[in-house]
Coordinates of C-alpha atoms in Angstrom, one line a residue:
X1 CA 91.2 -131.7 38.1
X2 CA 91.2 -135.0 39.8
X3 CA 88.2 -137.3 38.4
X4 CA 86.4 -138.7 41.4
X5 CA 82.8 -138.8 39.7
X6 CA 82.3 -140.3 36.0
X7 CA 79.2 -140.5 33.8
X8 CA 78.8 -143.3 31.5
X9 CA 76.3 -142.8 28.3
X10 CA 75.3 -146.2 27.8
X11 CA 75.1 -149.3 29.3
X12 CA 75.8 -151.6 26.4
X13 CA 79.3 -154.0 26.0
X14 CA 81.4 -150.8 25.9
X15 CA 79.8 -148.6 28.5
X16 CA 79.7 -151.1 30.9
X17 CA 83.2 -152.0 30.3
X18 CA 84.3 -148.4 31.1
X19 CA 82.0 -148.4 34.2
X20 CA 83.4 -151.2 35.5
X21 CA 87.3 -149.7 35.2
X22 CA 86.4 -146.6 36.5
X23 CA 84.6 -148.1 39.7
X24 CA 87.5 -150.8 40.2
X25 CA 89.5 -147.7 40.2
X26 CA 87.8 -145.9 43.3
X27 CA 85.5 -143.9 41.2
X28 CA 82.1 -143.1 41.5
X29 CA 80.1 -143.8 38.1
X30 CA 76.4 -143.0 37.2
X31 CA 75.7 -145.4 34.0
X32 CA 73.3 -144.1 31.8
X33 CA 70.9 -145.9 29.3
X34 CA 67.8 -145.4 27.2
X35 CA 65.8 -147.5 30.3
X36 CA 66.0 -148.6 34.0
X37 CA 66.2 -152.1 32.6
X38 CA 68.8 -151.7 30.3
X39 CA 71.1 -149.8 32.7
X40 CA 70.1 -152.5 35.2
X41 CA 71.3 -155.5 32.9
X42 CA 74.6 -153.6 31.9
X43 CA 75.1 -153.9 35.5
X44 CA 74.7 -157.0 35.8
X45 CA 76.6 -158.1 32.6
X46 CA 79.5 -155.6 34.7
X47 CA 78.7 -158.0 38.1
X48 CA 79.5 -161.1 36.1
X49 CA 82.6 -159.8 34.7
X50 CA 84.0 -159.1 38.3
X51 CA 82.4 -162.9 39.2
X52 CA 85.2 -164.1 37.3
X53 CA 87.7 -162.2 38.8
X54 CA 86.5 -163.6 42.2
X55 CA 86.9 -166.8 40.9
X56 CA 90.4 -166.4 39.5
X57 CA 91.5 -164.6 43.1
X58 CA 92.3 -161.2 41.2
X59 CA 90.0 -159.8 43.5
X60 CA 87.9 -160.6 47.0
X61 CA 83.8 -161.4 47.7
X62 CA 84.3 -157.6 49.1
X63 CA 86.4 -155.6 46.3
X64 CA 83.5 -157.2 43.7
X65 CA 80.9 -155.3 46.4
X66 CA 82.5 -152.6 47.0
X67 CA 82.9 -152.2 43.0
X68 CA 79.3 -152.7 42.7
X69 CA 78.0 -149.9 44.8
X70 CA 80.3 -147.7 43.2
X71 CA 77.8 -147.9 40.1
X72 CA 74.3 -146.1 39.9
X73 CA 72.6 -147.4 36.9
X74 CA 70.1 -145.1 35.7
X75 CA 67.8 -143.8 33.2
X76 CA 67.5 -140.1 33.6
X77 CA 70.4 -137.4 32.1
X78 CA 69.5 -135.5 35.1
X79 CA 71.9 -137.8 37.3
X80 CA 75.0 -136.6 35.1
X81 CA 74.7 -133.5 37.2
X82 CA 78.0 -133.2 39.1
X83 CA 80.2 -135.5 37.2
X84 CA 83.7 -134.0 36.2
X85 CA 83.9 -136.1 33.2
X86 CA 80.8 -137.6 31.1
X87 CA 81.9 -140.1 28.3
X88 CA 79.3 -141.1 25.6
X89 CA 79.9 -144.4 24.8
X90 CA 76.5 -145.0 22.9
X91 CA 76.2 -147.0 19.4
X92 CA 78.7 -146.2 16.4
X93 CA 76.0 -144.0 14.9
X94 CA 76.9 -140.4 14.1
X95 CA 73.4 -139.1 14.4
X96 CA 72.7 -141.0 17.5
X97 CA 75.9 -139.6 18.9
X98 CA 74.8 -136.0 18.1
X99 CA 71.5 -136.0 19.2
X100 CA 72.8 -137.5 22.9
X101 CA 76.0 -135.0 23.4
X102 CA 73.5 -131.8 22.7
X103 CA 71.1 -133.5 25.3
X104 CA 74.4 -133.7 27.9
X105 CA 75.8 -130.7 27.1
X106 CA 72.8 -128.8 28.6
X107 CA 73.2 -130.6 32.1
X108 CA 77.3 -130.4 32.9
X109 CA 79.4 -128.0 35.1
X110 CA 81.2 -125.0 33.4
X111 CA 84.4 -127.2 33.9
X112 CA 83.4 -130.8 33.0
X113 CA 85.2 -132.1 30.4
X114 CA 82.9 -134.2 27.6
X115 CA 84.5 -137.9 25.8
X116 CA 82.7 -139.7 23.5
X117 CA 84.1 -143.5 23.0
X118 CA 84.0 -143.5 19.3
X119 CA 86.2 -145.9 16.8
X120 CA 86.1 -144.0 13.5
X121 CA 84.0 -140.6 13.6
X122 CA 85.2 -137.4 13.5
X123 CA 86.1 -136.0 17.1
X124 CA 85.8 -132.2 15.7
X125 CA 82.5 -133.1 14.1
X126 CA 80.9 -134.3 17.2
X127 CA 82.3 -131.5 19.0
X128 CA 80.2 -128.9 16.8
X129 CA 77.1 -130.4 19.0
X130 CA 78.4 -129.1 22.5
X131 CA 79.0 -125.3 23.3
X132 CA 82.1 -125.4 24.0
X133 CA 83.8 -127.8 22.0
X134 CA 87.4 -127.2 23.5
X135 CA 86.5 -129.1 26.3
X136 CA 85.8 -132.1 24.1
X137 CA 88.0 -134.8 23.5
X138 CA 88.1 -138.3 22.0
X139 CA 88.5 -141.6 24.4
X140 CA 88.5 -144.6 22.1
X141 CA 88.5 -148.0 24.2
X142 CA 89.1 -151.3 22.5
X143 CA 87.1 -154.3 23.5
X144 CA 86.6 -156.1 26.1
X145 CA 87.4 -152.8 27.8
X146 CA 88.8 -154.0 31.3
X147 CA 91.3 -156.1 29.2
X148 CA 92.5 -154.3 26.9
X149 CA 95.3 -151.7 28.1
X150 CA 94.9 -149.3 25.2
X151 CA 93.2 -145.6 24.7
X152 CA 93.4 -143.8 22.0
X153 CA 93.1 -140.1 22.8
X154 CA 92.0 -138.1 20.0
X155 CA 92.1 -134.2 20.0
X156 CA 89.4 -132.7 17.7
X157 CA 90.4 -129.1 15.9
X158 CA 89.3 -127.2 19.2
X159 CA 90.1 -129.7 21.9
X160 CA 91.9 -127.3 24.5
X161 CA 95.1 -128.5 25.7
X162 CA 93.9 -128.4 29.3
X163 CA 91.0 -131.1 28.1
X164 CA 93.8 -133.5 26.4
X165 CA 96.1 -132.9 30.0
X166 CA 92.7 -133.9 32.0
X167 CA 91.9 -137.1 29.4
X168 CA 95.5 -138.5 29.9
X169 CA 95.5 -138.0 33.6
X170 CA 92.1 -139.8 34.0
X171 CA 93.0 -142.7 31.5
X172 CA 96.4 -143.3 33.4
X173 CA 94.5 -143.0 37.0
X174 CA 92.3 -146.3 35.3
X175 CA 95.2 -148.0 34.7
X176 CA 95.3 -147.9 30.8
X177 CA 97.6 -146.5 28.4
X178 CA 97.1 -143.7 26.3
X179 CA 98.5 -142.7 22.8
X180 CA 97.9 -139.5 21.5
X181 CA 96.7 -139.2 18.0
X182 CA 95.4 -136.5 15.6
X183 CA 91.3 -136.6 14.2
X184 CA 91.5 -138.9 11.3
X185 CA 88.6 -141.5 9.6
X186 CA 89.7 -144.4 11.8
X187 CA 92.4 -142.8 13.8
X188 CA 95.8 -145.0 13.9
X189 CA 94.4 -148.9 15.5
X190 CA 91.4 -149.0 13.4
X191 CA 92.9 -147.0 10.4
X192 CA 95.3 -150.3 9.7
X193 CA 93.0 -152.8 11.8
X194 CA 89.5 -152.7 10.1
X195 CA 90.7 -153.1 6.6
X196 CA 92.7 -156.0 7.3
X197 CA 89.4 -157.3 8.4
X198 CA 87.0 -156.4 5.9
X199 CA 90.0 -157.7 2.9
X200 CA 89.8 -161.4 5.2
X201 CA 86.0 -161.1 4.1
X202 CA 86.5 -160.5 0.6
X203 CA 88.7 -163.5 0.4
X204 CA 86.0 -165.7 2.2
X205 CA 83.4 -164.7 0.0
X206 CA 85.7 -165.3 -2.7
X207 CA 86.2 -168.9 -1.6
X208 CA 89.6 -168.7 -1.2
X209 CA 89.5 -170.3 2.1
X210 CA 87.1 -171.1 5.0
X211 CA 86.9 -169.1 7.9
X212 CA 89.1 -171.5 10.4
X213 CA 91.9 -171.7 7.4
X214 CA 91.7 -167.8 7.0
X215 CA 91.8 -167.2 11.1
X216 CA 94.6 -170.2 11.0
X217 CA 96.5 -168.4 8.7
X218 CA 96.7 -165.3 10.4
X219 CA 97.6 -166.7 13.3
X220 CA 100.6 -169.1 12.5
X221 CA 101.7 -166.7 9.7
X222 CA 101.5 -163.5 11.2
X223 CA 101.6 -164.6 15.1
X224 CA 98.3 -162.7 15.4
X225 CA 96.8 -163.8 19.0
X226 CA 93.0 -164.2 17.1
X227 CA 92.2 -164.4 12.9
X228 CA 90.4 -161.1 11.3
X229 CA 87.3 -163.0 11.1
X230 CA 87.1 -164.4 14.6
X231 CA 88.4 -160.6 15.6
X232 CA 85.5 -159.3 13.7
X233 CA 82.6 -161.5 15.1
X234 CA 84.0 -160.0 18.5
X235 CA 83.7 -156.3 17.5
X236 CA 80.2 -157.3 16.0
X237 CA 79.9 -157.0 12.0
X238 CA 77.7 -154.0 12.3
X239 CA 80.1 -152.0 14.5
X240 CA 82.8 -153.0 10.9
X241 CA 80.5 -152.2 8.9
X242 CA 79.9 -148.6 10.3
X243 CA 83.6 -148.1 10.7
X244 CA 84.1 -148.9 7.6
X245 CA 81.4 -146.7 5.7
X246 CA 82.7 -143.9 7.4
X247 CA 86.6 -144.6 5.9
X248 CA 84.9 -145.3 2.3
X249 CA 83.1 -141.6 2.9
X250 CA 85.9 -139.6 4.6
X251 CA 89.4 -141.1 2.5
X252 CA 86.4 -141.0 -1.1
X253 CA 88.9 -144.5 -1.9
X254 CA 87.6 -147.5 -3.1
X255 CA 90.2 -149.6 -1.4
X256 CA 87.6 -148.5 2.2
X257 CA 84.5 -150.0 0.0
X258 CA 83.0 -152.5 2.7
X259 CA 83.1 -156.3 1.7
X260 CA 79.7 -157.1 -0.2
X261 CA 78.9 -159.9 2.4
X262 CA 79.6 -157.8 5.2
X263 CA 76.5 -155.8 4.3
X264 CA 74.5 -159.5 3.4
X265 CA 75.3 -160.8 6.8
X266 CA 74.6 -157.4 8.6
X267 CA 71.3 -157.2 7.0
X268 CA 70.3 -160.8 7.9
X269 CA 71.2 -160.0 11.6
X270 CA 74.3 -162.0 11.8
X271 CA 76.4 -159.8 14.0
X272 CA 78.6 -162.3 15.2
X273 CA 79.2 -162.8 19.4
X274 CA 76.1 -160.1 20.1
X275 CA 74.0 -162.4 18.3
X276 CA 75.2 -165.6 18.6
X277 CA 76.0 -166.2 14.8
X278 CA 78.5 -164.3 12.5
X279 CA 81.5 -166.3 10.7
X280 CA 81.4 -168.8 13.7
X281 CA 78.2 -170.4 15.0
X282 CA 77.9 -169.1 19.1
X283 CA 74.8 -170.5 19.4

């Protein structure tokens, strides 16, 4: 099957990041979100992101437009109707995540194939939600998602290999690179990322260093292009903090356990970029 319509299940950093890939890449997308507005301002966020690469001369006034009005923002599930491949990319939430597949999963073609953009849960869980879970697959995008080249493709117990044949296709067609990998807490990136990143906040809270010396540190000593801690205020400290509740859970090992002031800072709404304070003031 050659992907020529996508559906996109939210609107948010992610969603609009894939969006934005698939429309540069001559597809039609419908991007979905809880409200007009919200799909609206994902759009928007997506228009602002192309601005730049007007500016830079990566692309013209007219590729930007005809990007654009490649993208129907939207607030109904009804307009998924049609689209060959749908891919959730809604909140790290596992119940969230559920709750929106079963809604889908009523509304898709016999042969549509179903991708949720998750960073840590279980891809054979999720696919318990849909009736027929073989056509379900995992599509994990890194952030900021027209940057980054990677995908991870993850194959839950009954992912058919047709689905996984269809996912690689598609992610190549976008121009990003895909590595297969098997359902695991985490997968491969995040499995060896996240903890890295949640150990560099247990040694700030531990005074060991500040923030610029631990984020220096990394850099010059292990020729990392950002520190863990500037890293983490980009995914967002709530997004690491899910991630890694569901490691602590799924491995049952207390080297997963999620830095104390991790949860502090989560509670007290520092989410880092998203929110304009985290380890680094954005404000």
């Amino acid at each position: 099957m050659n992907v020529s319509q996508v559906a996109v299940i939210g609107a948010g950093t992610m969603g609009n990041g894939i969006a934005q890939i698939c429309a540069q890449s001559g597809i039609n997308v419908t991007m979905i979100d809880v409200s007009e507005d919200v799909a609206r301002r994902g759009l928007e966020t997506l228009s602002g992101s192309l601005d730049r690469l007007v500016k830079k001369e990566k692309i013209s006034a007219q590729d930007k437009d005809d990007i654009v009005s490649r993208i129907k923002p939207s607030a109904s599930y009804e307009d998924i109707r049609g689209a060959e491949l749908i891919i959730e990319a809604a909140t790290e939430k596992e119940d969230l995540k559920l709750k929106i597949l079963k809604q889908i999963d009523e509304l898709l073609d016999a042969n549509a194939v179903i991708a949720t953009n998750t960073s840590s849960i279980s891809i054979t869980k999720l696919a318990t939600s849909v009736a027929d879970p073989g056509r379900f697959v995992g599509m994990h995008f890194f952030n900021p998602v027209p940057v980054m080249k990677l995908v991870e493709l993850i194959r839950g117990l009954q992912t058919t290999d047709e689905t996984h044949k269809l996912a690689q296709a598609f992610v190549e067609k976008i121009g990003k690179e895909p590595i297969s990998v098997k359902n695991s807490p985490g997968f491969v990136v995040n499995r060896i990322l996240c903890p890295m990143m949640n150990e560099a906040i247990f040694a700030y809270q531990e005074g060991l260093a500040s923030a610029e010396e631990i984020d220096t540190g990394m850099k010059l000593g292990s020729n990392q292009p950002i520190g863990p801690l500037a890293l983490a205020d980009l995914v967002g400290l709530d997004t690491l903090l899910s991630v890694m509740e569901v490691f602590y859970d799924g491995f049952k090992d207390p080297k997963y356990r999620p830095a104390p002031l991790l949860q502090e800072m989560v509670d007290a709404g520092f989410l880092g970029r998203k929110s304009g304070r985290g380890f680094y003031d954005y404000g």
